[in-house]
mmCIF file of C-alpha atoms in Angstrom:
data_model
loop_
_atom_site.group_PDB
_atom_site.id
_atom_site.type_symbol
_atom_site.label_atom_id
_atom_site.label_comp_id
_atom_site.label_asym_id
_atom_site.label_seq_id
_atom_site.Cartn_x
_atom_site.Cartn_y
_atom_site.Cartn_z
ATOM 1 C CA MET W 1 -14.237 -33.586 65.908
ATOM 2 C CA PHE W 2 -16.031 -36.360 64.041
ATOM 3 C CA GLU W 3 -19.098 -34.147 63.708
ATOM 4 C CA PHE W 4 -16.960 -31.374 62.198
ATOM 5 C CA CYS W 5 -15.474 -33.753 59.595
ATOM 6 C CA ARG W 6 -18.890 -35.107 58.656
ATOM 7 C CA LYS W 7 -20.288 -31.601 58.115
ATOM 8 C CA ALA W 8 -17.195 -30.523 56.241
ATOM 9 C CA SER W 9 -17.286 -33.510 53.922
ATOM 10 C CA PHE W 10 -20.975 -32.965 53.148
ATOM 11 C CA SER W 11 -20.470 -29.308 52.315
ATOM 12 C CA SER W 12 -17.347 -30.050 50.261
ATOM 13 C CA PHE W 13 -19.259 -32.830 48.462
ATOM 14 C CA SER W 14 -22.041 -30.441 47.478
ATOM 15 C CA ARG W 15 -19.457 -27.863 46.361
ATOM 16 C CA HIS W 16 -17.622 -30.550 44.433
ATOM 17 C CA THR W 17 -20.756 -31.649 42.594
ATOM 18 C CA SER W 18 -21.715 -28.091 41.730
ATOM 19 C CA LEU W 19 -18.166 -27.465 40.468
ATOM 20 C CA VAL W 20 -18.277 -30.614 38.312
ATOM 21 C CA ALA W 21 -21.686 -29.621 36.958
ATOM 22 C CA ALA W 22 -20.462 -26.112 36.124
ATOM 23 C CA CYS W 23 -17.416 -27.552 34.328
ATOM 24 C CA LEU W 24 -19.613 -29.914 32.307
ATOM 25 C CA VAL W 25 -21.951 -27.109 31.273
ATOM 26 C CA ALA W 26 -19.004 -24.878 30.299
ATOM 27 C CA GLY W 27 -17.352 -27.738 28.388
ATOM 28 C CA LEU W 28 -20.532 -28.506 26.463
ATOM 29 C CA GLY W 29 -20.974 -24.819 25.701
ATOM 30 C CA LEU W 30 -17.443 -24.503 24.371
ATOM 31 C CA THR W 31 -17.733 -27.604 22.176
ATOM 32 C CA ALA W 32 -20.890 -26.145 20.648
ATOM 33 C CA CYS W 33 -18.984 -22.949 19.813
ATOM 34 C CA SER W 34 -15.996 -24.764 18.370
ATOM 35 C CA SER W 35 -17.942 -25.736 15.271
ATOM 36 C CA LEU W 36 -18.625 -22.049 14.602
ATOM 37 C CA ILE W 37 -15.075 -20.803 15.120
ATOM 38 C CA THR W 38 -12.535 -21.771 12.494
ATOM 39 C CA PRO W 39 -8.864 -20.895 12.793
ATOM 40 C CA TYR W 40 -7.275 -18.568 10.261
ATOM 41 C CA GLN W 41 -5.732 -20.396 7.327
ATOM 42 C CA PRO W 42 -3.247 -18.373 5.306
ATOM 43 C CA GLU W 43 -3.533 -18.189 1.541
ATOM 44 C CA VAL W 44 -1.115 -20.590 -0.126
ATOM 45 C CA VAL W 45 0.001 -19.816 -3.676
ATOM 46 C CA GLN W 46 2.542 -22.086 -5.309
ATOM 47 C CA GLY W 47 3.940 -22.335 -8.806
ATOM 48 C CA ASN W 48 3.686 -20.332 -12.002
ATOM 49 C CA PHE W 49 0.317 -19.098 -13.250
ATOM 50 C CA VAL W 50 0.063 -19.563 -17.011
ATOM 51 C CA SER W 51 -2.804 -17.704 -18.676
ATOM 52 C CA ARG W 52 -4.656 -18.511 -21.876
ATOM 53 C CA GLU W 53 -3.044 -15.468 -23.504
ATOM 54 C CA GLN W 54 0.438 -16.779 -22.724
ATOM 55 C CA ALA W 55 -0.402 -20.231 -24.122
ATOM 56 C CA GLN W 56 -1.818 -18.672 -27.296
ATOM 57 C CA ALA W 57 1.428 -16.734 -27.800
ATOM 58 C CA LEU W 58 3.374 -20.017 -28.085
ATOM 59 C CA ARG W 59 4.075 -21.378 -31.577
ATOM 60 C CA LEU W 60 5.456 -24.774 -32.473
ATOM 61 C CA GLY W 61 9.032 -24.386 -33.704
ATOM 62 C CA MET W 62 9.905 -21.623 -31.210
ATOM 63 C CA PRO W 63 13.335 -21.818 -29.565
ATOM 64 C CA ARG W 64 13.557 -22.743 -25.877
ATOM 65 C CA GLN W 65 14.593 -19.227 -24.810
ATOM 66 C CA ALA W 66 11.544 -17.667 -26.513
ATOM 67 C CA VAL W 67 9.279 -20.072 -24.601
ATOM 68 C CA ARG W 68 11.020 -19.097 -21.345
ATOM 69 C CA ASP W 69 10.507 -15.414 -22.184
ATOM 70 C CA ILE W 70 6.749 -15.965 -22.580
ATOM 71 C CA LEU W 71 6.041 -18.447 -19.762
ATOM 72 C CA GLY W 72 8.833 -17.710 -17.327
ATOM 73 C CA THR W 73 11.085 -20.207 -15.575
ATOM 74 C CA PRO W 74 9.423 -23.614 -15.275
ATOM 75 C CA LEU W 75 8.455 -24.901 -11.846
ATOM 76 C CA VAL W 76 9.691 -28.424 -12.571
ATOM 77 C CA THR W 77 12.614 -29.429 -14.733
ATOM 78 C CA SER W 78 13.791 -33.004 -14.610
ATOM 79 C CA VAL W 79 17.278 -34.350 -15.173
ATOM 80 C CA PHE W 80 15.711 -37.444 -16.704
ATOM 81 C CA HIS W 81 13.329 -35.489 -18.944
ATOM 82 C CA GLY W 82 15.440 -32.544 -20.084
ATOM 83 C CA ASP W 83 13.167 -31.886 -23.058
ATOM 84 C CA ARG W 84 10.069 -31.297 -20.907
ATOM 85 C CA TRP W 85 9.132 -28.311 -18.795
ATOM 86 C CA ASP W 86 6.208 -28.482 -16.380
ATOM 87 C CA TYR W 87 4.369 -25.439 -15.099
ATOM 88 C CA ALA W 88 2.116 -26.167 -12.118
ATOM 89 C CA PHE W 89 0.023 -23.673 -10.211
ATOM 90 C CA THR W 90 -2.035 -24.142 -7.040
ATOM 91 C CA ILE W 91 -3.864 -21.666 -4.874
ATOM 92 C CA ARG W 92 -5.635 -22.482 -1.623
ATOM 93 C CA ARG W 93 -7.730 -19.821 0.045
ATOM 94 C CA GLN W 94 -9.944 -20.036 3.089
ATOM 95 C CA GLY W 95 -13.579 -20.318 2.069
ATOM 96 C CA ALA W 96 -12.825 -21.044 -1.598
ATOM 97 C CA GLU W 97 -12.316 -24.171 -3.653
ATOM 98 C CA PRO W 98 -8.588 -24.913 -4.243
ATOM 99 C CA GLN W 99 -7.402 -24.362 -7.806
ATOM 100 C CA LEU W 100 -4.840 -26.569 -9.550
ATOM 101 C CA ARG W 101 -3.550 -26.034 -13.081
ATOM 102 C CA ARG W 102 -0.919 -28.025 -14.989
ATOM 103 C CA PHE W 103 0.769 -27.039 -18.237
ATOM 104 C CA SER W 104 3.664 -28.785 -20.009
ATOM 105 C CA VAL W 105 5.805 -27.929 -23.025
ATOM 106 C CA PHE W 106 8.010 -30.427 -24.867
ATOM 107 C CA PHE W 107 11.171 -29.720 -26.855
ATOM 108 C CA LYS W 108 13.253 -31.621 -29.376
ATOM 109 C CA ASN W 109 16.709 -30.189 -30.080
ATOM 110 C CA ASP W 110 15.730 -26.993 -28.165
ATOM 111 C CA ILE W 111 12.716 -26.411 -30.449
ATOM 112 C CA LEU W 112 9.113 -26.442 -29.132
ATOM 113 C CA VAL W 113 7.309 -29.492 -30.558
ATOM 114 C CA GLN W 114 4.306 -30.086 -28.248
ATOM 115 C CA ILE W 115 2.054 -28.202 -25.814
ATOM 116 C CA ASP W 116 -0.112 -30.056 -23.299
ATOM 117 C CA GLY W 117 -2.108 -29.094 -20.234
ATOM 118 C CA ASP W 118 -5.347 -28.240 -18.506
ATOM 119 C CA PRO W 119 -7.743 -25.662 -19.980
ATOM 120 C CA LEU W 120 -6.375 -22.298 -18.910
ATOM 121 C CA PRO W 121 -8.346 -19.211 -17.845
ATOM 122 C CA SER W 122 -7.611 -15.783 -19.230
ATOM 123 C CA GLU W 123 -5.965 -13.297 -16.886
ATOM 124 C CA ALA W 124 -9.277 -11.450 -16.412
ATOM 125 C CA GLU W 125 -11.164 -14.681 -15.615
ATOM 126 C CA PHE W 126 -8.519 -15.735 -13.111
ATOM 127 C CA ALA W 127 -8.529 -12.342 -11.397
ATOM 128 C CA ALA W 128 -12.338 -12.391 -11.191
ATOM 129 C CA LYS W 129 -12.333 -15.889 -9.694
ATOM 130 C CA ILE W 130 -9.836 -15.105 -6.924
ATOM 131 C CA ASP W 131 -11.425 -11.754 -6.073
ATOM 132 C CA THR W 132 -13.553 -12.545 -3.022
ATOM 133 C CA ARG W 133 -14.315 -8.999 -1.982
ATOM 134 C CA VAL W 134 -17.955 -8.194 -1.366
ATOM 135 C CA ALA W 135 -19.417 -5.935 -4.009
ATOM 136 C CA ALA W 136 -20.083 -2.425 -2.771
ATOM 137 C CA LYS W 137 -23.701 -1.618 -2.098
ATOM 138 C CA LYS W 138 -25.325 1.106 -4.152
ATOM 139 C CA LEU W 139 -24.909 4.472 -2.479
ATOM 140 C CA PRO W 140 -27.991 6.658 -2.126
ATOM 141 C CA ASP W 141 -28.351 9.694 -4.344
ATOM 142 C CA LEU W 142 -27.300 12.833 -2.492
ATOM 143 C CA LYS W 143 -29.859 15.236 -3.883
ATOM 144 C CA ALA W 144 -31.881 17.797 -1.957
ATOM 145 C CA THR W 145 -34.882 19.721 -3.197
ATOM 146 C CA GLU W 146 -35.516 23.370 -2.423
ATOM 147 C CA ALA W 147 -38.097 22.288 0.192
ATOM 148 C CA ASP W 148 -35.471 20.087 1.909
ATOM 149 C CA LEU W 149 -32.980 22.938 1.969
ATOM 150 C CA ALA W 150 -35.580 25.391 3.327
ATOM 151 C CA GLN W 151 -35.774 23.329 6.527
ATOM 152 C CA PHE W 152 -32.303 24.508 7.494
ATOM 153 C CA PRO W 153 -31.871 28.208 8.270
ATOM 154 C CA ALA W 154 -29.118 29.959 6.392
ATOM 155 C CA LYS W 155 -26.313 31.273 8.568
ATOM 156 C CA PRO W 156 -24.898 34.664 7.644
ATOM 157 C CA VAL W 157 -21.347 34.431 6.439
ATOM 158 C CA ALA W 158 -18.992 37.133 7.668
ATOM 159 C CA PRO W 159 -16.708 38.496 4.987
ATOM 160 C CA VAL W 160 -13.118 37.501 5.451
ATOM 161 C CA ALA W 161 -10.635 40.347 5.130
ATOM 162 C CA PRO W 162 -7.514 39.458 3.197
ATOM 163 C CA ALA W 163 -4.444 39.095 5.355
ATOM 164 C CA PRO W 164 -1.906 41.881 4.893
ATOM 165 C CA ALA W 165 1.118 40.894 2.910
ATOM 166 C CA PRO W 166 4.248 40.591 5.026
ATOM 167 C CA SER W 167 6.546 43.551 4.596
ATOM 168 C CA LYS W 168 9.941 42.885 3.115
ATOM 169 C CA PRO W 169 12.998 43.666 5.198
ATOM 170 C CA ALA W 170 14.960 46.685 4.076
ATOM 171 C CA THR W 171 18.270 44.795 4.037
ATOM 172 C CA TYR W 172 19.229 41.173 4.170
ATOM 173 C CA PRO W 173 21.980 39.768 6.397
ATOM 174 C CA PRO W 174 25.081 38.514 4.591
ATOM 175 C CA LEU W 175 25.129 34.800 3.695
ATOM 176 C CA GLU W 176 28.730 34.386 4.780
ATOM 177 C CA VAL W 177 30.503 35.861 7.709
ATOM 178 C CA PRO W 178 33.655 37.692 6.603
ATOM 179 C CA ALA W 179 36.876 36.024 7.787
ATOM 180 C CA ARG W 180 38.741 37.881 10.516
#
């Protein structure tokens, strides 16, 4: 019995060490791969985008409602600063630098008196910056010379006979069944 236990423990010890070694190799392999695999991060867009064209449409002396018509509803309005509207915009995309823009308008007696904020891109510049699609590669010209076409034998085309027109019925059934 003692001999059986000694042999069993030796074989289980060698299996145990090989199992530990295999786990270590697999663990090291997976940690090497983890630096290559990044989890998906959803695109986060917050706030109101204000373009250069919208800011240029503003004029000092405009009423508050006209400013709202051009810029939209402000992201931040404060109870303590009722004469200030703040427009903030952030966008975070995977693989791209986050963008943050701030723009503020100030009123006195519901009349626009001051405009302040970061330099704003035009709508076209903004769209070009967030477009991360890969440009399409140039397609090859699909032209064939007479020599290229001569390599392929022409197949005879059988003429297609026109299908006969369906004959019209002599009489049509009544649309309504007479009442009995």
